[in-house]
Amino acid sequence: MFKTLTLGLLLMLSSSLSHAEKLTVGITLQPYYSYVKAVVGDLVEVLPLVDEGFNPHNYQPQANDLRRLNIMDVIVINGIGHDDFALKVIKAANRDDLIIIKANKDVPLLPAMGQSVGSGVVNPHTFVGVSTTIQKVYTIANEMAKIDPDNAKQYRANARQYALKFRKMKHQAMLALSDINTAGMKVATTHNAYGYILQEFGVEVSAVIEPAHGVEPSASQLQETIEKIRASGIDVLFYELNMPNRYVDTIEKETGIKLYRFSHMTHGAYEADKVEVEMRNNLNTLVEAMKFTAQQKGGA
C-alpha cells in the first residue's frame, strides 16, 4: 500500500512538473521577438537565436547558435529571405522534432526590387508593413494554438489586442492624410525594404538605389540614379535609419531631393515594444513626407 501511494504521488509530481515547464520558442530577427512576446506573454520562454547587434545580411552561423537551437521547442522564421543564416543552423541541427513556424506563409508577397535582384525573388521585408505585421501575428498565434492548445484562447486574444494597436496607428495616419492630395507622389529608396508600408498608402517606389543591402552603389550606378531622379521627378528619398548612407548626401546635393529616414526594424536590442515604437515612427515619417510632397505639388 505504501509503495503504491508513493508511486502515485511521484507520478502526480512528475506530471505537475512536466505541465509547469514552459515551451521555448526561438526567433531569428528582432521584429519576431516583438511579435512572439505579444502573442505568448509570459506563458512561453522566447529565445533569440543570435545575440543582438548582428547584421543579418552578412552573418555567419556560430556554435552558440546551434546550442541555443538545441534547447528550442519551436522557432519562428521569416523564411523568405533576410534570415537565411537561421535556415543553415536549422539544417545543421538535424532535429526532426523542432517545430518551425513560417510567419509569412499567409502574407501576400511583393516582388523584390533593385539592381542585383533576380527574377522571381520576393521582398522579404514584410515586418516593415502594417497589414503584413498584423497577418504574421495572427499566423503565429494560430500556429502556437495548435502546438499548445491549453493556451490557445489566450494566444488568440493577445494577437487581437496587438493587431488593434497597429490598426489604430494606420487609421490615425490615414486621418492625417485625409485632406491632402498625394496622387502622383514618386519616391526612391536606398534599399528594397519599404514597399509593404508604402503600398498601403498608395505610394509607388520608382527607384531602388543600393545594388544590395549595405552595398554602396558604384560611381556609375550612383550617376545613373541621380540622372533617373532628375528625369523622373522623384519627390523624396527614403533611406535606412541605422545604416551608413554616405552616398545619400551626394544624391541630395546633386538633385535637391528631400530625404526621410525609415527604421528597418532589424537593428538594436530585442525588445517587446520594438515594432510598435518603430512602426509608429515610420508612419509619422511617411505622413510628414506625403504632406511635404502635397505642399510642393500644390495639393495640400
Tab-separated table of N, CA, C and O in Angstrom, residues 15-123:
chain	number	residue	atom	x	y	z
A	15	SER	N	4.024	14.627	-13.340
A	15	SER	CA	3.076	15.215	-14.282
A	15	SER	C	2.951	16.717	-14.066
A	15	SER	O	2.904	17.507	-15.009
A	16	SER	N	2.916	17.122	-12.786
A	16	SER	CA	2.789	18.537	-12.447
A	16	SER	C	4.000	19.330	-12.922
A	16	SER	O	3.874	20.406	-13.489
A	17	LEU	N	5.197	18.777	-12.704
A	17	LEU	CA	6.417	19.447	-13.131
A	17	LEU	C	6.472	19.567	-14.642
A	17	LEU	O	6.870	20.597	-15.191
A	18	SER	N	6.072	18.477	-15.314
A	18	SER	CA	6.084	18.470	-16.770
A	18	SER	C	5.155	19.544	-17.313
A	18	SER	O	5.471	20.266	-18.257
A	19	HIS	N	3.955	19.671	-16.664
A	19	HIS	CA	2.980	20.636	-17.123
A	19	HIS	C	3.472	22.069	-16.883
A	19	HIS	O	3.158	22.984	-17.631
A	20	ALA	N	4.245	22.230	-15.789
A	20	ALA	CA	4.717	23.563	-15.415
A	20	ALA	C	5.840	24.055	-16.315
A	20	ALA	O	6.108	25.247	-16.379
A	21	GLU	N	6.527	23.151	-16.990
A	21	GLU	CA	7.624	23.553	-17.857
A	21	GLU	C	7.098	24.369	-19.038
A	21	GLU	O	6.120	24.010	-19.680
A	22	LYS	N	7.758	25.475	-19.317
A	22	LYS	CA	7.348	26.329	-20.421
A	22	LYS	C	8.006	25.874	-21.716
A	22	LYS	O	9.131	25.399	-21.718
A	23	LEU	N	7.286	26.065	-22.795
A	23	LEU	CA	7.886	25.872	-24.105
A	23	LEU	C	8.939	26.958	-24.326
A	23	LEU	O	8.819	28.070	-23.809
A	24	THR	N	9.955	26.628	-25.087
A	24	THR	CA	10.939	27.619	-25.501
A	24	THR	C	10.772	27.861	-26.993
A	24	THR	O	10.914	26.931	-27.798
A	25	VAL	N	10.428	29.096	-27.338
A	25	VAL	CA	10.193	29.461	-28.732
A	25	VAL	C	11.319	30.379	-29.200
A	25	VAL	O	11.570	31.425	-28.602
A	26	GLY	N	11.998	29.987	-30.243
A	26	GLY	CA	13.092	30.777	-30.782
A	26	GLY	C	12.615	31.755	-31.845
A	26	GLY	O	11.559	31.573	-32.452
A	27	ILE	N	13.406	32.802	-32.042
A	27	ILE	CA	13.128	33.776	-33.111
A	27	ILE	C	14.445	34.101	-33.810
A	27	ILE	O	15.521	33.941	-33.226
A	28	THR	N	14.355	34.568	-35.044
A	28	THR	CA	15.563	34.817	-35.833
A	28	THR	C	15.893	36.286	-36.006
A	28	THR	O	17.048	36.633	-36.218
A	29	LEU	N	14.889	37.157	-35.959
A	29	LEU	CA	15.094	38.584	-36.193
A	29	LEU	C	14.376	39.400	-35.124
A	29	LEU	O	13.372	38.953	-34.567
A	30	GLN	N	14.838	40.619	-34.891
A	30	GLN	CA	14.278	41.459	-33.837
A	30	GLN	C	12.759	41.636	-33.909
A	30	GLN	O	12.090	41.545	-32.863
A	31	PRO	N	12.157	41.877	-35.086
A	31	PRO	CA	10.702	42.051	-35.107
A	31	PRO	C	9.943	40.841	-34.573
A	31	PRO	O	8.885	40.987	-33.947
A	32	TYR	N	10.492	39.657	-34.787
A	32	TYR	CA	9.785	38.456	-34.346
A	32	TYR	C	9.819	38.281	-32.835
A	32	TYR	O	8.963	37.613	-32.258
A	33	TYR	N	10.790	38.883	-32.196
A	33	TYR	CA	10.773	38.902	-30.732
A	33	TYR	C	9.548	39.682	-30.260
A	33	TYR	O	8.816	39.241	-29.368
A	34	SER	N	9.314	40.839	-30.870
A	34	SER	CA	8.131	41.635	-30.516
A	34	SER	C	6.848	40.868	-30.789
A	34	SER	O	5.935	40.831	-29.953
A	35	TYR	N	6.752	40.254	-31.966
A	35	TYR	CA	5.540	39.519	-32.327
A	35	TYR	C	5.248	38.386	-31.344
A	35	TYR	O	4.129	38.240	-30.842
A	36	VAL	N	6.274	37.558	-31.113
A	36	VAL	CA	6.060	36.370	-30.280
A	36	VAL	C	5.763	36.763	-28.837
A	36	VAL	O	4.869	36.195	-28.203
A	37	LYS	N	6.487	37.749	-28.310
A	37	LYS	CA	6.207	38.202	-26.942
A	37	LYS	C	4.788	38.739	-26.831
A	37	LYS	O	4.107	38.519	-25.820
A	38	ALA	N	4.325	39.438	-27.852
A	38	ALA	CA	2.962	39.955	-27.835
A	38	ALA	C	1.936	38.827	-27.792
A	38	ALA	O	0.911	38.924	-27.116
A	39	VAL	N	2.210	37.751	-28.499
A	39	VAL	CA	1.269	36.620	-28.566
A	39	VAL	C	1.313	35.758	-27.308
A	39	VAL	O	0.277	35.390	-26.755
A	40	VAL	N	2.508	35.436	-26.829
A	40	VAL	CA	2.622	34.443	-25.742
A	40	VAL	C	2.756	35.062	-24.358
A	40	VAL	O	2.548	34.376	-23.353
A	41	GLY	N	3.107	36.332	-24.273
A	41	GLY	CA	3.294	36.935	-22.958
A	41	GLY	C	4.344	36.193	-22.147
A	41	GLY	O	5.447	35.938	-22.628
A	42	ASP	N	3.984	35.812	-20.922
A	42	ASP	CA	4.897	35.070	-20.046
A	42	ASP	C	4.609	33.572	-20.041
A	42	ASP	O	5.173	32.833	-19.235
A	43	LEU	N	3.738	33.122	-20.943
A	43	LEU	CA	3.377	31.706	-20.981
A	43	LEU	C	4.477	30.852	-21.598
A	43	LEU	O	4.505	29.637	-21.402
A	44	VAL	N	5.379	31.487	-22.325
A	44	VAL	CA	6.412	30.790	-23.083
A	44	VAL	C	7.730	31.549	-22.927
A	44	VAL	O	7.738	32.772	-22.785
A	45	GLU	N	8.838	30.819	-22.957
A	45	GLU	CA	10.158	31.456	-22.993
A	45	GLU	C	10.491	31.803	-24.439
A	45	GLU	O	10.392	30.957	-25.331
A	46	VAL	N	10.863	33.059	-24.675
A	46	VAL	CA	11.217	33.492	-26.023
A	46	VAL	C	12.729	33.679	-26.080
A	46	VAL	O	13.290	34.442	-25.295
A	47	LEU	N	13.367	32.981	-27.019
A	47	LEU	CA	14.831	32.945	-27.068
A	47	LEU	C	15.332	33.337	-28.460
A	47	LEU	O	15.083	32.629	-29.441
A	48	PRO	N	16.055	34.457	-28.572
A	48	PRO	CA	16.674	34.804	-29.865
A	48	PRO	C	17.739	33.782	-30.246
A	48	PRO	O	18.493	33.310	-29.391
A	49	LEU	N	17.806	33.466	-31.521
A	49	LEU	CA	18.814	32.523	-31.999
A	49	LEU	C	20.212	33.135	-31.954
A	49	LEU	O	21.193	32.443	-31.675
A	50	VAL	N	20.293	34.446	-32.209
A	50	VAL	CA	21.576	35.139	-32.322
A	50	VAL	C	21.593	36.324	-31.362
A	50	VAL	O	20.565	36.980	-31.158
A	51	ASP	N	22.745	36.621	-30.796
A	51	ASP	CA	22.883	37.793	-29.933
A	51	ASP	C	22.573	39.064	-30.715
A	51	ASP	O	22.828	39.150	-31.921
A	52	GLU	N	22.058	40.059	-30.021
A	52	GLU	CA	21.744	41.327	-30.672
A	52	GLU	C	23.012	41.990	-31.208
A	52	GLU	O	24.126	41.687	-30.773
A	53	GLY	N	22.823	42.879	-32.183
A	53	GLY	CA	23.956	43.603	-32.745
A	53	GLY	C	24.517	43.001	-34.013
A	53	GLY	O	25.506	43.494	-34.551
A	54	PHE	N	23.887	41.950	-34.533
A	54	PHE	CA	24.402	41.310	-35.742
A	54	PHE	C	23.759	41.917	-36.990
A	54	PHE	O	22.698	42.540	-36.917
A	55	ASN	N	24.413	41.745	-38.119
A	55	ASN	CA	23.864	42.166	-39.406
A	55	ASN	C	23.374	40.908	-40.137
A	55	ASN	O	24.185	40.078	-40.544
A	56	PRO	N	22.077	40.753	-40.305
A	56	PRO	CA	21.557	39.516	-40.906
A	56	PRO	C	22.009	39.289	-42.341
A	56	PRO	O	21.954	38.165	-42.837
A	57	HIS	N	22.475	40.333	-43.011
A	57	HIS	CA	22.854	40.193	-44.415
A	57	HIS	C	24.232	39.560	-44.601
A	57	HIS	O	24.528	39.039	-45.668
A	58	ASN	N	25.058	39.633	-43.575
A	58	ASN	CA	26.384	39.015	-43.725
A	58	ASN	C	26.752	38.126	-42.546
A	58	ASN	O	27.897	37.731	-42.391
A	59	TYR	N	25.772	37.779	-41.726
A	59	TYR	CA	26.044	36.986	-40.539
A	59	TYR	C	26.345	35.529	-40.912
A	59	TYR	O	25.653	34.931	-41.748
A	60	GLN	N	27.363	34.974	-40.270
A	60	GLN	CA	27.708	33.569	-40.452
A	60	GLN	C	27.390	32.809	-39.159
A	60	GLN	O	27.749	33.267	-38.078
A	61	PRO	N	26.708	31.678	-39.265
A	61	PRO	CA	26.317	30.925	-38.065
A	61	PRO	C	27.500	30.591	-37.158
A	61	PRO	O	28.607	30.304	-37.628
A	62	GLN	N	27.243	30.631	-35.849
A	62	GLN	CA	28.237	30.342	-34.828
A	62	GLN	C	27.811	29.126	-34.011
A	62	GLN	O	26.647	28.731	-34.017
A	63	ALA	N	28.768	28.570	-33.270
A	63	ALA	CA	28.478	27.387	-32.445
A	63	ALA	C	27.390	27.677	-31.419
A	63	ALA	O	26.547	26.821	-31.117
A	64	ASN	N	27.394	28.885	-30.856
A	64	ASN	CA	26.380	29.250	-29.864
A	64	ASN	C	24.964	29.198	-30.437
A	64	ASN	O	24.006	28.915	-29.717
A	65	ASP	N	24.838	29.501	-31.727
A	65	ASP	CA	23.523	29.454	-32.363
A	65	ASP	C	22.962	28.036	-32.323
A	65	ASP	O	21.774	27.830	-32.041
A	66	LEU	N	23.811	27.088	-32.607
A	66	LEU	CA	23.387	25.688	-32.599
A	66	LEU	C	23.016	25.239	-31.188
A	66	LEU	O	22.040	24.514	-30.993
A	67	ARG	N	23.776	25.694	-30.208
A	67	ARG	CA	23.461	25.351	-28.817
A	67	ARG	C	22.105	25.917	-28.402
A	67	ARG	O	21.317	25.248	-27.729
A	68	ARG	N	21.837	27.149	-28.808
A	68	ARG	CA	20.530	27.743	-28.494
A	68	ARG	C	19.407	26.987	-29.192
A	68	ARG	O	18.361	26.719	-28.604
A	69	LEU	N	19.634	26.682	-30.466
A	69	LEU	CA	18.598	25.980	-31.221
A	69	LEU	C	18.248	24.650	-30.575
A	69	LEU	O	17.087	24.228	-30.575
A	70	ASN	N	19.233	23.989	-30.005
A	70	ASN	CA	19.008	22.663	-29.420
A	70	ASN	C	18.149	22.680	-28.170
A	70	ASN	O	17.698	21.616	-27.723
A	71	ILE	N	17.928	23.863	-27.571
A	71	ILE	CA	17.009	23.911	-26.423
A	71	ILE	C	15.653	24.507	-26.799
A	71	ILE	O	14.792	24.683	-25.945
A	72	MET	N	15.467	24.805	-28.072
A	72	MET	CA	14.183	25.341	-28.532
A	72	MET	C	13.216	24.215	-28.871
A	72	MET	O	13.605	23.185	-29.419
A	73	ASP	N	11.954	24.438	-28.560
A	73	ASP	CA	10.892	23.515	-28.974
A	73	ASP	C	10.305	23.955	-30.318
A	73	ASP	O	9.862	23.133	-31.121
A	74	VAL	N	10.303	25.263	-30.525
A	74	VAL	CA	9.690	25.882	-31.700
A	74	VAL	C	10.601	27.024	-32.138
A	74	VAL	O	11.264	27.637	-31.304
A	75	ILE	N	10.631	27.309	-33.432
A	75	ILE	CA	11.324	28.511	-33.893
A	75	ILE	C	10.462	29.208	-34.941
A	75	ILE	O	9.869	28.558	-35.807
A	76	VAL	N	10.357	30.525	-34.815
A	76	VAL	CA	9.598	31.351	-35.756
A	76	VAL	C	10.589	32.002	-36.711
A	76	VAL	O	11.513	32.686	-36.277
A	77	ILE	N	10.373	31.797	-38.005
A	77	ILE	CA	11.311	32.314	-39.006
A	77	ILE	C	10.613	33.231	-40.002
A	77	ILE	O	9.392	33.142	-40.209
A	78	ASN	N	11.410	34.123	-40.595
A	78	ASN	CA	10.919	34.929	-41.707
A	78	ASN	C	10.732	34.013	-42.916
A	78	ASN	O	9.684	33.989	-43.538
A	79	GLY	N	11.778	33.265	-43.237
A	79	GLY	CA	11.663	32.164	-44.178
A	79	GLY	C	11.601	32.517	-45.650
A	79	GLY	O	11.508	31.627	-46.500
A	80	ILE	N	11.645	33.806	-45.982
A	80	ILE	CA	11.581	34.218	-47.396
A	80	ILE	C	12.777	35.101	-47.743
A	80	ILE	O	12.752	35.875	-48.697
A	81	GLY	N	13.829	34.963	-46.946
A	81	GLY	CA	14.996	35.814	-47.081
A	81	GLY	C	15.201	36.606	-45.806
A	81	GLY	O	14.317	36.692	-44.955
A	82	HIS	N	16.381	37.160	-45.649
A	82	HIS	CA	16.751	38.000	-44.509
A	82	HIS	C	17.189	37.193	-43.289
A	82	HIS	O	17.922	37.703	-42.444
A	83	ASP	N	16.732	35.963	-43.161
A	83	ASP	CA	17.230	35.112	-42.063
A	83	ASP	C	17.711	33.764	-42.594
A	83	ASP	O	17.536	32.728	-41.960
A	84	ASP	N	18.358	33.811	-43.753
A	84	ASP	CA	18.880	32.585	-44.355
A	84	ASP	C	19.919	31.913	-43.460
A	84	ASP	O	20.081	30.689	-43.495
A	85	PHE	N	20.633	32.708	-42.665
A	85	PHE	CA	21.608	32.148	-41.733
A	85	PHE	C	20.936	31.168	-40.778
A	85	PHE	O	21.515	30.149	-40.393
A	86	ALA	N	19.705	31.467	-40.386
A	86	ALA	CA	18.970	30.603	-39.455
A	86	ALA	C	18.613	29.276	-40.107
A	86	ALA	O	18.639	28.223	-39.452
A	87	LEU	N	18.284	29.316	-41.382
A	87	LEU	CA	17.942	28.081	-42.084
A	87	LEU	C	19.140	27.142	-42.132
A	87	LEU	O	18.985	25.917	-42.069
A	88	LYS	N	20.350	27.717	-42.225
A	88	LYS	CA	21.569	26.896	-42.204
A	88	LYS	C	21.744	26.217	-40.845
A	88	LYS	O	22.119	25.045	-40.763
A	89	VAL	N	21.468	26.967	-39.784
A	89	VAL	CA	21.601	26.404	-38.430
A	89	VAL	C	20.570	25.303	-38.216
A	89	VAL	O	20.867	24.242	-37.657
A	90	ILE	N	19.346	25.553	-38.664
A	90	ILE	CA	18.278	24.554	-38.521
A	90	ILE	C	18.640	23.273	-39.269
A	90	ILE	O	18.460	22.155	-38.757
A	91	LYS	N	19.178	23.420	-40.460
A	91	LYS	CA	19.591	22.242	-41.237
A	91	LYS	C	20.715	21.490	-40.541
A	91	LYS	O	20.698	20.254	-40.460
A	92	ALA	N	21.678	22.243	-39.991
A	92	ALA	CA	22.815	21.611	-39.314
A	92	ALA	C	22.390	20.888	-38.050
A	92	ALA	O	23.009	19.889	-37.655
A	93	ALA	N	21.333	21.358	-37.395
A	93	ALA	CA	20.879	20.745	-36.143
A	93	ALA	C	20.287	19.362	-36.363
A	93	ALA	O	20.299	18.517	-35.465
A	94	ASN	N	19.738	19.146	-37.560
A	94	ASN	CA	19.179	17.827	-37.898
A	94	ASN	C	18.173	17.365	-36.845
A	94	ASN	O	18.233	16.241	-36.352
A	95	ARG	N	17.238	18.253	-36.510
A	95	ARG	CA	16.239	17.950	-35.481
A	95	ARG	C	14.864	17.766	-36.094
A	95	ARG	O	14.203	18.732	-36.475
A	96	ASP	N	14.416	16.540	-36.148
A	96	ASP	CA	13.094	16.252	-36.689
A	96	ASP	C	11.981	16.721	-35.759
A	96	ASP	O	10.837	16.890	-36.194
A	97	ASP	N	12.324	16.920	-34.483
A	97	ASP	CA	11.299	17.296	-33.501
A	97	ASP	C	11.088	18.805	-33.411
A	97	ASP	O	10.139	19.254	-32.758
A	98	LEU	N	11.943	19.588	-34.026
A	98	LEU	CA	11.818	21.039	-33.948
A	98	LEU	C	10.642	21.496	-34.813
A	98	LEU	O	10.552	21.168	-35.988
A	99	ILE	N	9.752	22.278	-34.206
A	99	ILE	CA	8.602	22.818	-34.927
A	99	ILE	C	8.977	24.176	-35.500
A	99	ILE	O	9.430	25.058	-34.773
A	100	ILE	N	8.772	24.354	-36.792
A	100	ILE	CA	9.117	25.599	-37.472
A	100	ILE	C	7.844	26.329	-37.877
A	100	ILE	O	6.994	25.776	-38.582
A	101	ILE	N	7.706	27.554	-37.392
A	101	ILE	CA	6.575	28.399	-37.784
A	101	ILE	C	7.060	29.374	-38.849
A	101	ILE	O	7.931	30.206	-38.592
A	102	LYS	N	6.499	29.265	-40.035
A	102	LYS	CA	6.832	30.175	-41.126
A	102	LYS	C	5.853	31.344	-41.070
A	102	LYS	O	4.717	31.244	-41.528
A	103	ALA	N	6.319	32.442	-40.506
A	103	ALA	CA	5.428	33.564	-40.207
A	103	ALA	C	4.806	34.179	-41.450
A	103	ALA	O	3.721	34.769	-41.384
A	104	ASN	N	5.457	34.054	-42.595
A	104	ASN	CA	4.975	34.690	-43.817
A	104	ASN	C	4.113	33.791	-44.692
A	104	ASN	O	3.807	34.165	-45.827
A	105	LYS	N	3.728	32.650	-44.183
A	105	LYS	CA	3.044	31.686	-45.046
A	105	LYS	C	1.686	32.177	-45.550
A	105	LYS	O	1.203	31.722	-46.588
A	106	ASP	N	1.072	33.120	-44.848
A	106	ASP	CA	-0.236	33.640	-45.255
A	106	ASP	C	-0.172	35.080	-45.772
A	106	ASP	O	-1.212	35.710	-45.976
A	107	VAL	N	1.032	35.599	-45.976
A	107	VAL	CA	1.203	37.002	-46.370
A	107	VAL	C	1.312	37.128	-47.892
A	107	VAL	O	2.129	36.439	-48.506
A	108	PRO	N	0.530	38.018	-48.515
A	108	PRO	CA	0.712	38.303	-49.945
A	108	PRO	C	2.050	39.021	-50.142
A	108	PRO	O	2.273	40.086	-49.572
A	109	LEU	N	2.942	38.443	-50.926
A	109	LEU	CA	4.305	38.954	-51.038
A	109	LEU	C	4.493	39.824	-52.274
A	109	LEU	O	3.904	39.562	-53.330
A	110	LEU	N	5.342	40.840	-52.120
A	110	LEU	CA	5.700	41.715	-53.228
A	110	LEU	C	6.982	41.220	-53.888
A	110	LEU	O	7.832	40.624	-53.218
A	111	PRO	N	7.158	41.483	-55.171
A	111	PRO	CA	8.445	41.154	-55.800
A	111	PRO	C	9.530	42.079	-55.281
A	111	PRO	O	9.270	43.231	-54.926
A	112	ALA	N	10.742	41.579	-55.231
A	112	ALA	CA	11.875	42.388	-54.802
A	112	ALA	C	12.272	43.352	-55.918
A	112	ALA	O	12.061	43.082	-57.096
A	113	MET	N	12.864	44.482	-55.510
A	113	MET	CA	13.362	45.470	-56.462
A	113	MET	C	14.832	45.736	-56.179
A	113	MET	O	15.298	45.556	-55.064
A	114	GLY	N	15.551	46.183	-57.200
A	114	GLY	CA	16.960	46.505	-57.008
A	114	GLY	C	17.794	45.994	-58.159
A	114	GLY	O	17.405	45.058	-58.872
A	115	GLN	N	18.976	46.572	-58.310
A	115	GLN	CA	19.820	46.245	-59.454
A	115	GLN	C	20.373	44.829	-59.415
A	115	GLN	O	20.701	44.258	-60.445
A	116	SER	N	20.489	44.251	-58.212
A	116	SER	CA	21.077	42.916	-58.100
A	116	SER	C	20.041	41.819	-57.920
A	116	SER	O	20.382	40.664	-57.705
A	117	VAL	N	18.771	42.174	-58.004
A	117	VAL	CA	17.700	41.217	-57.731
A	117	VAL	C	17.369	40.419	-58.987
A	117	VAL	O	17.151	40.993	-60.061
A	118	GLY	N	17.304	39.121	-58.830
A	118	GLY	CA	16.938	38.264	-59.954
A	118	GLY	C	15.434	38.136	-60.083
A	118	GLY	O	14.667	38.578	-59.225
A	119	SER	N	14.985	37.506	-61.162
A	119	SER	CA	13.548	37.333	-61.384
A	119	SER	C	12.982	36.304	-60.406
A	119	SER	O	13.651	35.345	-60.027
A	120	GLY	N	11.765	36.539	-59.976
A	120	GLY	CA	11.090	35.607	-59.077
A	120	GLY	C	11.441	35.760	-57.608
A	120	GLY	O	10.928	35.022	-56.770
A	121	VAL	N	12.301	36.723	-57.278
A	121	VAL	CA	12.695	36.936	-55.890
A	121	VAL	C	11.660	37.824	-55.207
A	121	VAL	O	11.220	38.821	-55.767
A	122	VAL	N	11.257	37.467	-53.989
A	122	VAL	CA	10.252	38.248	-53.273
A	122	VAL	C	10.915	39.200	-52.292
A	122	VAL	O	12.062	39.003	-51.864
A	123	ASN	N	10.200	40.238	-51.946
A	123	ASN	CA	10.653	41.208	-50.954
A	123	ASN	C	10.454	40.600	-49.567
A	123	ASN	O	9.322	40.337	-49.162
